[in-house]
Phi, psi and omega in degrees: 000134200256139163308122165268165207217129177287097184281150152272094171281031153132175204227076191324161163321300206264033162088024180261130161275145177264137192215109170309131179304099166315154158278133185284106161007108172272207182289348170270322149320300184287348177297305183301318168300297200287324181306308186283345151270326164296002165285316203261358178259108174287024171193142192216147144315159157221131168236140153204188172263133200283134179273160190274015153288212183260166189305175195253100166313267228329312187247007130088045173318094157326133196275000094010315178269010173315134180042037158266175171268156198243107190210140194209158200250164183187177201259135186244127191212161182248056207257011186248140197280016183252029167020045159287033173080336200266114159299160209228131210246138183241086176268127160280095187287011187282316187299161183269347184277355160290346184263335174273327166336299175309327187263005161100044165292129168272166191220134158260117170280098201282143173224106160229145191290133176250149179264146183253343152258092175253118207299144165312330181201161198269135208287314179305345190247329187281292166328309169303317168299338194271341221238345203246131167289359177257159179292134187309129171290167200288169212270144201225134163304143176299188189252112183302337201282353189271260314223148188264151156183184194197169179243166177231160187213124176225229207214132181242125174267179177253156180280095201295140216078342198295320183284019186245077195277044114353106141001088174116298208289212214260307160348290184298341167288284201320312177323319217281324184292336190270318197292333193281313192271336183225062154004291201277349154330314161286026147281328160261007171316152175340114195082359187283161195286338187261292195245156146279148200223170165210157110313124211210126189249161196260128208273088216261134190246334182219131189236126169267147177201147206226065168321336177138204164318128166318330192259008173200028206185125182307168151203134184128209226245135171275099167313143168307334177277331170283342188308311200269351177298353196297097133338124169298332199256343174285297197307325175301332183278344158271162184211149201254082196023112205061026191257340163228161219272141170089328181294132178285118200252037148067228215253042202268000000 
């Protein structure tokens, strides 16, 4: 699978850019994009839900939030190796979206891709200014609302083995992988002296995804089998809008 790429076939007198009607992605295809942003987006939203029993003294819960949602940003990782899609979570049940997980809140992950070359100015306006006798307007950010990104919403298990930093054992991959992206990660790994922790993966039953503009980009529910149907060498063979420096992300 090939990147796709935004053409200019050419320009009018009269300062009109012409932009080819894109082919819309499918859903296998966006599938394929969202498994490479979760391998390379190290932070996610997370939601879930306050349970409708009564509040929690311990933590001095308003009795107002029962059964609202709940979202908070938290640390994200793509660590287990039978690469089936389901992100791997280093939950602290002292935290609340882990205390509502417990009281049996299903949990969502909102993921959107940040570019890391993201253009100064829009490929489309810079061209247009060049065709107009009045001053070029001032330099415009791409559009975060063009860039893709999407949630996935399951259920969070515990990871078998996952609390077992052994040599060898299952734990100890996970350590290594999650501490490489998230660094500062190791002060709360599994044993540690402060909070109690587990490695915990988010079970994914369902994924929505918003690829970017409606006229050039899929938008709606990723079946779940493609989802997990997704290969490390397709998601590896792509590449995503700014992800490398200098590439024309067309009118983003």
């Amino acid at each position: 699978m090939k990147p796709t790429t935004l053409l200019l076939t050419g320009c009018t007198a009269a300062a009109a850019v012409a932009v080819p009607a894109a082919r819309i992605p499918t859903s296998y295809e966006s599938a394929v994009l969202a498994r490479r942003i979760l391998a390379l987006t190290p932070l996610g939203t997370l939601a879930t839900i306050f349970p409708s029993d009564s509040p929690s003294t311990a933590e001095n819960r308003p009795a107002a939030v029962a059964g609202m949602p709940h979202s908070l940003m938290d640390y994200i990782s793509d660590c287990e190796p039978a690469s089936t899609g389901n992100p791997t979570l280093l939950a602290l049940p002292i935290e609340t979206t882990f205390k509502n997980t417990a009281a049996g809140s299903n949990l969502s992950i909102a993921v959107q891709w940040t570019p890391p070359h993201p253009p100064s100015r829009s490929l489309l306006s810079s061209l247009a200014s060049f065709f107009t006798t009045s001053a070029p307007p001032p330099p415009l950010r791409y559009s975060p609302a063009a860039l893709p990104r999407f949630s996935l919403l399951g259920h969070v298990e515990p990871i078998p083995g996952g609390d077992d930093r052994a040599p060898g054992a299952p734990g100890a991959a996970l350590a290594r992988c999650f501490t490489a992206v998230h660094p500062d990660a190791r002060y709360w790994l599994p044993g540690n002296r402060i909070h109690e922790s587990h490695f915990v993966r988010l079970v994914v039953e369902q994924v929505y995804w918003i690829g970017g503009f409606g006229d050039r980009a899929f938008i709606g529910w990723i079946p779940v089998d493609e989802w997990r149907s997704v290969t490390e060498e397709e998601w590896q063979a792509v590449r995503l809008p700014g992800e490398e420096e200098g590439a024309l992300l067309g009118d983003l």
